[in-house]
Amino acid sequence: MSRRGDWVYENNGGTCVAIAGADYCVVAADTRLSVGYNILTRDHSKICELADKCALASSGFQGDIKALHKNLAARELLYQHQHNKRMSCPAMAQLLSNTLYYKRFFPYYAFNVLGGLDSEGKGCVFTYDAVGSYERTGYSAQGTGSALIMPVLDNQLKSPSPLLLPARDAVTPLSETEAVDLVKDVFASATERDIYTGDKLEIVVINKAGTKREYIDLRKD
Amino acid sequence: MAWQQPMDGSHASGSKAAAAVADGPGTQRTQYPYVTGSSIIALKYKDGVIMASDTGASYGSTLRYKSVERIKAVGKHSLIGASGEFSDFQEILRYLDELTLSDHMWDDGNSLGPKEVHSYLTRVMYNRRNKFDPLWNSLVIGGVKKGPKGEEKYLGMVNMIGTHFEENHIATGFGNHMAIPILRTEWREDMTFEEAVKLVEKCLLVLLYRDRSSINKFQIAKITTEGATIYPPYSLKTYWGFAAFENPAQGAVGSW
């Protein structure tokens, strides 16, 4: 490990958010790619559609993120051929965790939020750290703007305590359009203070009709 | 282990068998760059992609080589430009020769486009960083190829650890600081070649004044559906007679 230099990683910034509802899931990320004070490009997608009704948004080191996305896409294709069906979102969630932990001692520098519908068609969000610990939640934020966004989501969405027995549903009470509006607002706010977040917001909405993508502009400064 | 490697380089990873440092405790295989090239400027214009750089390569702060080509054609549809370690760039060119040759030998009428070359290079760069033995470069890949949607222009870059992206205009190294602001304000999708040359020369001139490792010998290259053209080197007209250049301390506040 001592031979590992500081040059092997780079933080390319970016923020990822996902919100799950009763029958939908919203996954969003900005499209800015930066390093230090430089902006490399203003139009780089951080969201990868994986499995059936499932999208992964990642921020961190772009090289690792692309390798991770390619790896997962390849594993999902193998799964399709072996099982003659698409992978479910919770299955992809477990696969992502294992994939991250597999590189526990030379980690992917990637902060992931996986959102989609579970096998019952209910919205689900899985949130991760770089080495694979993960949790199913109703909403989450990851990346450089997460500290600005997460408390707002906590305040607006008031998820039931995980200590409650019997376990309460974690999905948010919002309607799909309310959730999309909330996502737009939290990103517009994070862009004001986080220099690594901005340029454009990419929103993927997943419901039983399928997935659709939507873009809105964010501050470019 | 080093003692297990044959000396004749016939090993599977023979190309670097002799050069690689043993991978044992207390040893280092991470090198640092020796001979480096500075910025590459590249942008899309009406008929394709234009790329430019100076022809210098420095040994630390010494200007060691003054006439090297840092922009090369790859296959039929692409150009590659490199900043950073010059010998690593030459090794990359060897990889690309191998790639285009083995692709050509399929004899199926298909050829690698800029997108494929870029994708290949991102994997090479990322894999080498994973081995802690990086190719110390920032690479710019530009090209045009007929696709399903007609002629498709492509411009992308990749750095020494595998970060990569596509853009309409790219500048590496010092150019990322000095040329990008110019390109962002003045670039248009439908620029003619003449306009593109003017814009690129404006960037090169700024870099010549402000980047100490740049030299006044430049090369411009273009890639269109007609193929790649790398123009012979030439110089730009400079003016050093500004008062602030001749006496930089004049008007400065201070006791000295």
Tab-separated table of C-alpha atoms in Angstrom:
chain	number	residue	atom	x	y	z
A	1	MET	CA	0.000	0.000	0.000
A	2	SER	CA	2.849	2.377	0.775
A	3	ARG	CA	3.817	2.473	-2.895
A	4	ARG	CA	0.465	3.962	-3.815
A	5	GLY	CA	0.973	7.593	-4.743
A	6	ASP	CA	-1.566	10.341	-4.366
A	7	TRP	CA	-1.749	10.565	-8.159
A	8	VAL	CA	-3.888	7.423	-8.529
A	9	TYR	CA	-7.071	9.213	-7.515
A	10	GLU	CA	-8.728	12.423	-8.591
A	11	ASN	CA	-11.987	13.894	-7.348
A	12	ASN	CA	-14.086	14.953	-10.300
A	13	GLY	CA	-16.919	16.150	-8.065
A	14	GLY	CA	-20.641	16.073	-8.653
A	15	THR	CA	-23.762	15.375	-6.662
A	16	CYS	CA	-26.232	12.488	-6.887
A	17	VAL	CA	-29.722	12.335	-5.387
A	18	ALA	CA	-32.446	9.687	-5.438
A	19	ILE	CA	-35.969	9.774	-4.029
A	20	ALA	CA	-38.319	6.799	-3.908
A	21	GLY	CA	-42.104	6.999	-3.809
A	22	ALA	CA	-44.842	4.374	-3.608
A	23	ASP	CA	-44.726	3.599	-7.339
A	24	TYR	CA	-41.852	5.668	-8.748
A	25	CYS	CA	-38.229	6.580	-8.207
A	26	VAL	CA	-36.371	9.757	-9.162
A	27	VAL	CA	-32.607	9.562	-9.726
A	28	ALA	CA	-30.739	12.784	-10.450
A	29	ALA	CA	-27.210	14.072	-10.856
A	30	ASP	CA	-25.557	17.213	-12.189
A	31	THR	CA	-23.438	17.012	-15.359
A	32	ARG	CA	-20.360	19.017	-14.313
A	33	LEU	CA	-16.980	17.280	-14.438
A	34	SER	CA	-14.241	19.148	-12.607
A	35	VAL	CA	-10.814	18.711	-11.103
A	36	GLY	CA	-9.580	21.231	-8.543
A	37	TYR	CA	-10.674	24.690	-9.690
A	38	ASN	CA	-10.924	23.579	-13.331
A	39	ILE	CA	-14.097	22.524	-15.095
A	40	LEU	CA	-13.242	19.776	-17.575
A	41	THR	CA	-16.672	19.686	-19.207
A	42	ARG	CA	-20.167	20.948	-18.459
A	43	ASP	CA	-21.977	18.039	-20.047
A	44	HIS	CA	-20.920	14.680	-18.654
A	45	SER	CA	-23.606	12.211	-17.565
A	46	LYS	CA	-23.094	10.515	-14.207
A	47	ILE	CA	-26.182	8.326	-14.468
A	48	CYS	CA	-26.136	4.802	-15.860
A	49	GLU	CA	-29.304	2.838	-16.523
A	50	LEU	CA	-28.709	-0.676	-15.275
A	51	ALA	CA	-30.976	-3.699	-14.916
A	52	ASP	CA	-34.753	-3.505	-15.097
A	53	LYS	CA	-36.222	-0.250	-13.798
A	54	CYS	CA	-32.933	0.684	-12.171
A	55	ALA	CA	-30.527	3.643	-12.454
A	56	LEU	CA	-27.160	4.234	-10.831
A	57	ALA	CA	-25.794	7.713	-10.185
A	58	SER	CA	-22.156	8.001	-9.109
A	59	SER	CA	-19.748	10.786	-8.212
A	60	GLY	CA	-16.073	10.633	-7.291
A	61	PHE	CA	-13.237	9.647	-9.649
A	62	GLN	CA	-14.559	9.487	-13.209
A	63	GLY	CA	-12.119	6.748	-14.297
A	64	ASP	CA	-13.254	4.444	-11.514
A	65	ILE	CA	-16.913	5.349	-12.072
A	66	LYS	CA	-16.752	4.431	-15.766
A	67	ALA	CA	-14.961	1.161	-14.950
A	68	LEU	CA	-17.596	0.383	-12.319
A	69	HIS	CA	-20.510	1.165	-14.648
A	70	LYS	CA	-19.000	-0.953	-17.456
A	71	ASN	CA	-18.367	-3.819	-15.042
A	72	LEU	CA	-21.940	-3.748	-13.730
A	73	ALA	CA	-23.429	-3.480	-17.241
A	74	ALA	CA	-21.385	-6.504	-18.334
A	75	ARG	CA	-22.441	-8.496	-15.257
A	76	GLU	CA	-26.070	-7.621	-15.904
A	77	LEU	CA	-25.783	-8.841	-19.501
A	78	LEU	CA	-24.335	-12.154	-18.291
A	79	TYR	CA	-27.215	-12.431	-15.822
A	80	GLN	CA	-29.707	-11.870	-18.649
A	81	HIS	CA	-28.172	-14.661	-20.705
A	82	GLN	CA	-27.999	-17.060	-17.783
A	83	HIS	CA	-31.455	-16.422	-16.298
A	84	ASN	CA	-33.422	-15.190	-19.314
A	85	LYS	CA	-34.663	-12.137	-17.407
A	86	ARG	CA	-33.426	-8.701	-16.385
A	87	MET	CA	-31.793	-8.262	-13.010
A	88	SER	CA	-34.037	-6.705	-10.346
A	89	CYS	CA	-33.015	-3.464	-8.672
A	90	PRO	CA	-32.390	-5.072	-5.233
A	91	ALA	CA	-30.250	-7.741	-6.944
A	92	MET	CA	-28.224	-5.042	-8.657
A	93	ALA	CA	-27.914	-3.328	-5.270
A	94	GLN	CA	-26.300	-6.433	-3.765
A	95	LEU	CA	-24.078	-6.872	-6.838
A	96	LEU	CA	-22.891	-3.274	-6.545
A	97	SER	CA	-22.042	-3.793	-2.883
A	98	ASN	CA	-20.051	-6.955	-3.661
A	99	THR	CA	-18.316	-5.265	-6.586
A	100	LEU	CA	-17.229	-2.367	-4.387
A	101	TYR	CA	-16.076	-4.599	-1.550
A	102	TYR	CA	-14.129	-6.795	-3.986
A	103	LYS	CA	-11.819	-3.817	-4.328
A	104	ARG	CA	-11.759	-3.092	-0.588
A	105	PHE	CA	-7.965	-2.608	-0.479
A	106	PHE	CA	-7.701	-0.562	-3.691
A	107	PRO	CA	-11.170	0.925	-3.716
A	108	TYR	CA	-13.208	2.426	-6.491
A	109	TYR	CA	-13.345	6.082	-5.490
A	110	ALA	CA	-17.061	6.216	-6.259
A	111	PHE	CA	-20.014	7.377	-4.197
A	112	ASN	CA	-23.147	5.719	-5.442
A	113	VAL	CA	-26.880	6.063	-5.215
A	114	LEU	CA	-28.921	3.336	-6.853
A	115	GLY	CA	-32.620	3.962	-7.449
A	116	GLY	CA	-35.410	2.039	-9.081
A	117	LEU	CA	-38.412	-0.149	-8.517
A	118	ASP	CA	-38.251	-3.393	-6.540
A	119	SER	CA	-39.918	-6.612	-7.735
A	120	GLU	CA	-43.251	-5.429	-6.268
A	121	GLY	CA	-43.065	-2.190	-8.243
A	122	LYS	CA	-42.367	-0.076	-5.154
A	123	GLY	CA	-39.759	2.673	-5.308
A	124	CYS	CA	-36.398	1.880	-3.707
A	125	VAL	CA	-33.161	3.739	-3.062
A	126	PHE	CA	-29.862	2.160	-2.065
A	127	THR	CA	-27.060	4.311	-0.766
A	128	TYR	CA	-23.384	3.290	-0.514
A	129	ASP	CA	-19.957	4.214	0.709
A	130	ALA	CA	-16.873	3.655	-1.477
A	131	VAL	CA	-16.129	0.176	-0.109
A	132	GLY	CA	-19.588	-1.323	-0.358
A	133	SER	CA	-21.532	-0.875	2.865
A	134	TYR	CA	-25.072	-0.090	1.809
A	135	GLU	CA	-28.556	0.509	3.097
A	136	ARG	CA	-32.029	0.601	1.582
A	137	THR	CA	-33.625	3.976	2.236
A	138	GLY	CA	-36.397	6.169	0.896
A	139	TYR	CA	-34.104	8.958	-0.293
A	140	SER	CA	-30.418	9.777	-0.340
A	141	ALA	CA	-27.772	12.229	-1.526
A	142	GLN	CA	-24.128	11.466	-2.315
A	143	GLY	CA	-21.136	13.388	-3.630
A	144	THR	CA	-19.673	16.842	-3.106
A	145	GLY	CA	-23.039	18.518	-2.508
A	146	SER	CA	-24.451	15.839	-0.204
A	147	ALA	CA	-23.787	17.810	2.984
A	148	LEU	CA	-25.902	20.647	1.593
A	149	ILE	CA	-28.715	18.482	0.277
A	150	MET	CA	-29.132	15.624	2.758
A	151	PRO	CA	-30.385	17.740	5.709
A	152	VAL	CA	-32.957	19.413	3.455
A	153	LEU	CA	-34.250	16.031	2.328
A	154	ASP	CA	-34.329	14.898	5.982
A	155	ASN	CA	-36.355	17.961	6.843
A	156	GLN	CA	-38.764	17.751	3.895
A	157	LEU	CA	-39.281	14.014	3.715
A	158	LYS	CA	-39.252	13.039	7.419
A	159	SER	CA	-38.474	9.371	7.027
A	160	PRO	CA	-39.769	7.083	9.794
A	161	SER	CA	-37.103	6.078	12.309
A	162	PRO	CA	-35.400	2.810	11.418
A	163	LEU	CA	-35.755	1.889	15.108
A	164	LEU	CA	-39.541	1.597	14.866
A	165	LEU	CA	-41.079	-1.854	15.269
A	166	PRO	CA	-42.646	-3.187	13.197
A	167	ALA	CA	-40.469	-1.657	10.465
A	168	ARG	CA	-42.183	1.189	8.663
A	169	ASP	CA	-42.055	1.765	4.934
A	170	ALA	CA	-39.212	4.091	3.972
A	171	VAL	CA	-40.769	5.455	0.767
A	172	THR	CA	-41.628	9.133	0.733
A	173	PRO	CA	-45.229	10.377	0.755
A	174	LEU	CA	-44.661	12.759	-2.164
A	175	SER	CA	-46.239	12.411	-5.585
A	176	GLU	CA	-43.948	11.927	-8.568
A	177	THR	CA	-44.136	15.550	-9.725
A	178	GLU	CA	-43.603	16.847	-6.176
A	179	ALA	CA	-40.487	14.684	-5.885
A	180	VAL	CA	-39.107	15.949	-9.212
A	181	ASP	CA	-39.739	19.548	-8.115
A	182	LEU	CA	-37.978	18.895	-4.803
A	183	VAL	CA	-34.979	17.450	-6.631
A	184	LYS	CA	-34.786	20.548	-8.865
A	185	ASP	CA	-34.923	22.797	-5.808
A	186	VAL	CA	-32.233	20.982	-3.805
A	187	PHE	CA	-29.871	20.986	-6.789
A	188	ALA	CA	-30.482	24.662	-7.513
A	189	SER	CA	-29.647	25.330	-3.844
A	190	ALA	CA	-26.536	23.116	-3.730
A	191	THR	CA	-25.242	24.786	-6.899
A	192	GLU	CA	-25.242	28.127	-5.095
A	193	ARG	CA	-22.602	26.995	-2.583
A	194	ASP	CA	-20.860	23.895	-3.978
A	195	ILE	CA	-18.359	24.750	-6.712
A	196	TYR	CA	-18.317	21.136	-7.921
A	197	THR	CA	-22.052	21.084	-8.623
A	198	GLY	CA	-23.679	22.919	-11.526
A	199	ASP	CA	-24.099	23.396	-15.289
A	200	LYS	CA	-26.981	20.981	-15.882
A	201	LEU	CA	-29.192	18.586	-13.969
A	202	GLU	CA	-30.057	15.198	-15.410
A	203	ILE	CA	-33.178	13.614	-13.913
A	204	VAL	CA	-34.220	10.020	-14.544
A	205	VAL	CA	-37.768	9.181	-13.501
A	206	ILE	CA	-38.592	5.490	-13.212
A	207	ASN	CA	-42.187	4.267	-12.904
A	208	LYS	CA	-44.235	1.378	-14.175
A	209	ALA	CA	-44.570	3.002	-17.594
A	210	GLY	CA	-40.784	2.897	-17.974
A	211	THR	CA	-37.974	5.422	-17.589
A	212	LYS	CA	-37.752	8.957	-18.887
A	213	ARG	CA	-34.946	11.488	-18.835
A	214	GLU	CA	-35.296	15.197	-18.241
A	215	TYR	CA	-32.757	18.023	-18.135
A	216	ILE	CA	-32.782	21.455	-16.553
A	217	ASP	CA	-30.077	24.097	-16.538
A	218	LEU	CA	-28.173	24.972	-13.378
A	219	ARG	CA	-25.847	27.891	-12.657
A	220	LYS	CA	-22.694	27.664	-14.742
A	221	ASP	CA	-20.424	29.698	-12.410
B	1	MET	CA	9.726	-11.034	-9.641
B	2	ALA	CA	12.667	-9.632	-11.552
B	3	TRP	CA	14.864	-12.734	-11.476
B	4	GLN	CA	12.087	-14.775	-13.068
B	5	GLN	CA	11.873	-12.560	-16.097
B	6	PRO	CA	13.808	-13.669	-19.169
B	7	MET	CA	16.427	-11.228	-20.300
B	8	ASP	CA	15.568	-11.463	-23.988
B	9	GLY	CA	12.172	-9.845	-23.591
B	10	SER	CA	10.300	-12.895	-24.917
B	11	HIS	CA	8.044	-12.831	-21.853
B	12	ALA	CA	4.330	-12.158	-22.425
B	13	SER	CA	4.725	-8.653	-21.101
B	14	GLY	CA	8.091	-8.470	-22.828
B	15	SER	CA	7.781	-4.875	-23.901
B	16	LYS	CA	8.472	-3.652	-20.402
B	17	ALA	CA	10.058	-6.721	-18.833
B	18	ALA	CA	13.502	-5.170	-18.815
B	19	ALA	CA	12.372	-1.719	-17.769
B	20	ALA	CA	9.932	-2.664	-14.993
B	21	VAL	CA	11.237	-2.400	-11.462
B	22	ALA	CA	10.808	-5.458	-9.225
B	23	ASP	CA	7.456	-5.474	-7.456
B	24	GLY	CA	8.709	-6.383	-4.004
B	25	PRO	CA	8.587	-4.695	-0.594
B	26	GLY	CA	10.303	-1.325	-0.411
B	27	THR	CA	10.595	-0.928	-4.156
B	28	GLN	CA	8.936	1.686	-6.294
B	29	ARG	CA	7.710	1.369	-9.817
B	30	THR	CA	5.967	4.714	-10.046
B	31	GLN	CA	8.154	6.871	-12.216
B	32	TYR	CA	7.994	10.517	-13.013
B	33	PRO	CA	8.135	12.170	-16.409
B	34	TYR	CA	11.515	13.002	-17.955
B	35	VAL	CA	10.915	14.593	-21.358
B	36	THR	CA	7.598	16.379	-21.540
B	37	GLY	CA	5.565	18.172	-24.142
B	38	SER	CA	3.272	21.070	-23.219
B	39	SER	CA	-0.275	22.031	-24.256
B	40	ILE	CA	-2.417	20.620	-27.038
B	41	ILE	CA	-5.250	22.752	-28.417
B	42	ALA	CA	-8.080	21.081	-30.315
B	43	LEU	CA	-11.535	22.058	-31.484
B	44	LYS	CA	-14.341	20.960	-33.753
B	45	TYR	CA	-15.094	23.151	-36.768
B	46	LYS	CA	-17.432	22.960	-39.762
B	47	ASP	CA	-15.773	20.097	-41.661
B	48	GLY	CA	-13.956	18.258	-38.891
B	49	VAL	CA	-11.481	18.705	-36.093
B	50	ILE	CA	-8.430	20.936	-35.913
B	51	MET	CA	-5.556	20.264	-33.525
B	52	ALA	CA	-2.489	22.342	-32.726
B	53	SER	CA	0.605	22.329	-30.534
B	54	ASP	CA	4.161	23.556	-30.463
B	55	THR	CA	6.974	21.193	-31.426
B	56	GLY	CA	8.956	21.419	-28.201
B	57	ALA	CA	9.790	18.797	-25.601
B	58	SER	CA	11.441	19.739	-22.305
B	59	TYR	CA	13.827	17.843	-20.043
B	60	GLY	CA	12.676	19.335	-16.764
B	61	SER	CA	12.997	23.064	-17.404
B	62	THR	CA	15.548	22.585	-20.192
B	63	LEU	CA	14.151	22.872	-23.702
B	64	ARG	CA	15.746	19.624	-24.879
B	65	TYR	CA	14.018	18.951	-28.220
B	66	LYS	CA	12.715	21.710	-30.457
B	67	SER	CA	11.359	19.855	-33.436
B	68	VAL	CA	9.223	16.890	-32.432
B	69	GLU	CA	5.764	16.054	-33.727
B	70	ARG	CA	3.283	15.733	-30.878
B	71	ILE	CA	0.291	15.328	-33.186
B	72	LYS	CA	-0.035	12.169	-35.261
B	73	ALA	CA	-2.640	10.516	-37.472
B	74	VAL	CA	-4.169	7.242	-36.284
B	75	GLY	CA	-5.843	5.004	-38.848
B	76	LYS	CA	-7.948	6.727	-41.489
B	77	HIS	CA	-10.271	8.836	-39.364
B	78	SER	CA	-8.384	10.123	-36.322
B	79	LEU	CA	-5.729	12.439	-34.977
B	80	ILE	CA	-4.012	12.071	-31.643
B	81	GLY	CA	-2.203	14.795	-29.752
B	82	ALA	CA	-0.182	14.335	-26.579
B	83	SER	CA	1.065	16.367	-23.655
B	84	GLY	CA	3.355	14.869	-21.054
B	85	GLU	CA	6.086	12.233	-21.202
B	86	PHE	CA	7.262	11.996	-24.795
B	87	SER	CA	8.553	8.405	-24.695
B	88	ASP	CA	5.243	7.218	-23.225
B	89	PHE	CA	3.536	8.909	-26.175
B	90	GLN	CA	5.791	7.002	-28.559
B	91	GLU	CA	4.853	3.753	-26.810
B	92	ILE	CA	1.178	4.689	-27.168
B	93	LEU	CA	1.745	5.263	-30.900
B	94	ARG	CA	3.192	1.738	-31.080
B	95	TYR	CA	0.094	0.351	-29.344
B	96	LEU	CA	-2.083	2.214	-31.833
B	97	ASP	CA	-0.077	0.929	-34.812
B	98	GLU	CA	-0.560	-2.588	-33.492
B	99	LEU	CA	-4.271	-1.941	-32.966
B	100	THR	CA	-4.926	-0.471	-36.416
B	101	LEU	CA	-2.859	-3.189	-38.078
B	102	SER	CA	-4.642	-6.080	-36.374
B	103	ASP	CA	-7.950	-4.393	-37.134
B	104	HIS	CA	-6.957	-3.956	-40.794
B	105	MET	CA	-6.035	-7.651	-41.045
B	106	TRP	CA	-9.666	-8.663	-40.506
B	107	ASP	CA	-10.097	-7.353	-44.057
B	108	ASP	CA	-13.811	-6.808	-43.449
B	109	GLY	CA	-13.950	-3.267	-44.758
B	110	ASN	CA	-14.454	-1.860	-41.256
B	111	SER	CA	-12.047	0.596	-39.744
B	112	LEU	CA	-11.593	2.077	-36.298
B	113	GLY	CA	-13.050	5.535	-35.862
B	114	PRO	CA	-12.030	8.217	-33.370
B	115	LYS	CA	-14.633	6.974	-30.887
B	116	GLU	CA	-13.134	3.477	-30.855
B	117	VAL	CA	-9.566	4.783	-30.634
B	118	HIS	CA	-10.561	7.032	-27.736
B	119	SER	CA	-12.338	4.198	-25.967
B	120	TYR	CA	-9.291	1.945	-26.426
B	121	LEU	CA	-6.945	4.594	-25.052
B	122	THR	CA	-9.134	5.213	-21.985
B	123	ARG	CA	-8.822	1.508	-21.162
B	124	VAL	CA	-5.046	1.483	-21.741
B	125	MET	CA	-4.489	4.564	-19.562
B	126	TYR	CA	-6.799	3.329	-16.789
B	127	ASN	CA	-5.257	-0.158	-16.763
B	128	ARG	CA	-1.748	1.221	-16.502
B	129	ARG	CA	-2.727	3.434	-13.561
B	130	ASN	CA	-4.249	0.348	-11.894
B	131	LYS	CA	-0.813	-1.284	-12.199
B	132	PHE	CA	0.769	1.816	-10.611
B	133	ASP	CA	2.789	2.167	-13.786
B	134	PRO	CA	1.061	5.014	-15.605
B	135	LEU	CA	1.594	6.451	-19.047
B	136	TRP	CA	2.330	10.044	-18.053
B	137	ASN	CA	0.238	11.838	-20.670
B	138	SER	CA	-2.863	13.812	-21.430
B	139	LEU	CA	-4.124	12.607	-24.775
B	140	VAL	CA	-6.515	14.349	-27.147
B	141	ILE	CA	-8.286	12.317	-29.826
B	142	GLY	CA	-10.141	13.986	-32.654
B	143	GLY	CA	-11.712	12.683	-35.819
B	144	VAL	CA	-14.584	12.391	-38.256
B	145	LYS	CA	-16.279	9.222	-39.392
B	146	LYS	CA	-19.486	8.342	-41.199
B	147	GLY	CA	-21.957	6.950	-38.697
B	148	PRO	CA	-25.676	6.132	-38.668
B	149	LYS	CA	-26.420	9.847	-38.403
B	150	GLY	CA	-24.114	10.841	-41.251
B	151	GLU	CA	-20.723	12.427	-40.691
B	152	GLU	CA	-19.924	12.455	-36.992
B	153	LYS	CA	-17.253	14.703	-35.563
B	154	TYR	CA	-15.575	13.473	-32.417
B	155	LEU	CA	-13.256	15.107	-29.937
B	156	GLY	CA	-12.288	13.596	-26.609
B	157	MET	CA	-9.491	13.436	-24.119
B	158	VAL	CA	-8.049	11.098	-21.514
B	159	ASN	CA	-5.456	11.755	-18.824
B	160	MET	CA	-2.780	9.622	-17.151
B	161	ILE	CA	-5.168	8.024	-14.638
B	162	GLY	CA	-8.032	7.363	-17.026
B	163	THR	CA	-10.348	10.330	-16.538
B	164	HIS	CA	-11.957	10.900	-19.916
B	165	PHE	CA	-14.672	12.933	-21.625
B	166	GLU	CA	-15.882	14.442	-24.900
B	167	GLU	CA	-16.027	18.148	-25.640
B	168	ASN	CA	-16.343	20.590	-28.534
B	169	HIS	CA	-13.003	22.174	-27.649
B	170	ILE	CA	-10.187	20.818	-25.528
B	171	ALA	CA	-6.899	22.187	-24.242
B	172	THR	CA	-4.466	20.219	-22.103
B	173	GLY	CA	-1.805	21.321	-19.647
B	174	PHE	CA	-1.343	25.079	-19.376
B	175	GLY	CA	-3.890	25.435	-22.171
B	176	ASN	CA	-6.558	24.264	-19.778
B	177	HIS	CA	-6.010	27.480	-17.831
B	178	MET	CA	-5.099	29.932	-20.603
B	179	ALA	CA	-6.812	28.726	-23.786
B	180	ILE	CA	-10.119	27.304	-22.540
B	181	PRO	CA	-11.525	30.742	-21.557
B	182	ILE	CA	-10.758	32.000	-25.092
B	183	LEU	CA	-12.279	28.912	-26.685
B	184	ARG	CA	-15.408	29.113	-24.500
B	185	THR	CA	-16.144	32.675	-25.613
B	186	GLU	CA	-15.160	32.446	-29.273
B	187	TRP	CA	-15.871	28.880	-30.394
B	188	ARG	CA	-18.759	28.135	-32.763
B	189	GLU	CA	-19.899	24.824	-34.239
B	190	ASP	CA	-19.922	26.191	-37.819
B	191	MET	CA	-16.469	27.823	-37.915
B	192	THR	CA	-14.645	27.606	-41.224
B	193	PHE	CA	-11.138	26.173	-41.288
B	194	GLU	CA	-9.671	29.675	-41.668
B	195	GLU	CA	-11.591	30.916	-38.622
B	196	ALA	CA	-10.547	27.854	-36.652
B	197	VAL	CA	-6.873	28.429	-37.528
B	198	LYS	CA	-7.184	32.053	-36.377
B	199	LEU	CA	-8.716	31.006	-33.067
B	200	VAL	CA	-6.147	28.279	-32.487
B	201	GLU	CA	-3.303	30.713	-33.279
B	202	LYS	CA	-4.726	33.189	-30.766
B	203	CYS	CA	-4.586	30.449	-28.113
B	204	LEU	CA	-1.072	29.382	-29.104
B	205	LEU	CA	0.143	32.973	-28.935
B	206	VAL	CA	-1.210	33.440	-25.406
B	207	LEU	CA	0.501	30.200	-24.411
B	208	LEU	CA	3.734	31.299	-26.071
B	209	TYR	CA	3.742	34.466	-23.973
B	210	ARG	CA	2.733	32.862	-20.698
B	211	ASP	CA	3.851	29.196	-20.752
B	212	ARG	CA	7.617	29.224	-20.275
B	213	SER	CA	8.030	25.727	-21.742
B	214	SER	CA	6.340	26.597	-25.022
B	215	ILE	CA	8.319	27.531	-28.128
B	216	ASN	CA	7.616	29.556	-31.250
B	217	LYS	CA	7.368	26.617	-33.625
B	218	PHE	CA	3.890	25.293	-34.113
B	219	GLN	CA	2.113	22.590	-35.991
B	220	ILE	CA	-1.514	22.571	-37.012
B	221	ALA	CA	-3.316	19.439	-38.108
B	222	LYS	CA	-6.817	18.818	-39.354
B	223	ILE	CA	-8.964	15.766	-39.870
B	224	THR	CA	-11.950	15.744	-42.204
B	225	THR	CA	-13.762	13.107	-44.252
B	226	GLU	CA	-10.943	13.604	-46.755
B	227	GLY	CA	-8.441	12.317	-44.183
B	228	ALA	CA	-5.749	13.743	-41.933
B	229	THR	CA	-3.453	16.616	-42.877
B	230	ILE	CA	-0.539	17.585	-40.668
B	231	TYR	CA	0.872	20.908	-41.825
B	232	PRO	CA	4.585	21.733	-41.711
B	233	PRO	CA	5.801	23.720	-38.679
B	234	TYR	CA	5.733	27.508	-38.730
B	235	SER	CA	6.218	30.478	-36.392
B	236	LEU	CA	3.856	33.181	-35.157
B	237	LYS	CA	4.622	36.895	-35.098
B	238	THR	CA	5.310	38.107	-31.588
B	239	TYR	CA	5.599	41.554	-30.056
B	240	TRP	CA	7.654	42.032	-26.909
B	241	GLY	CA	7.863	45.797	-26.968
B	242	PHE	CA	5.147	46.469	-24.358
B	243	ALA	CA	6.313	48.889	-21.664
B	244	ALA	CA	5.380	46.446	-18.944
B	245	PHE	CA	7.568	43.797	-20.571
B	246	GLU	CA	10.562	46.117	-20.938
B	247	ASN	CA	10.434	47.468	-17.394
B	248	PRO	CA	8.215	45.252	-15.261
B	249	ALA	CA	9.199	47.008	-12.011
B	250	GLN	CA	8.138	50.464	-13.175
B	251	GLY	CA	5.116	51.720	-11.321
B	252	ALA	CA	5.335	48.911	-8.767
B	253	VAL	CA	4.659	50.055	-5.239
B	254	GLY	CA	7.456	49.289	-2.751
B	255	SER	CA	10.793	50.421	-1.474
B	256	TRP	CA	12.803	48.333	-3.938
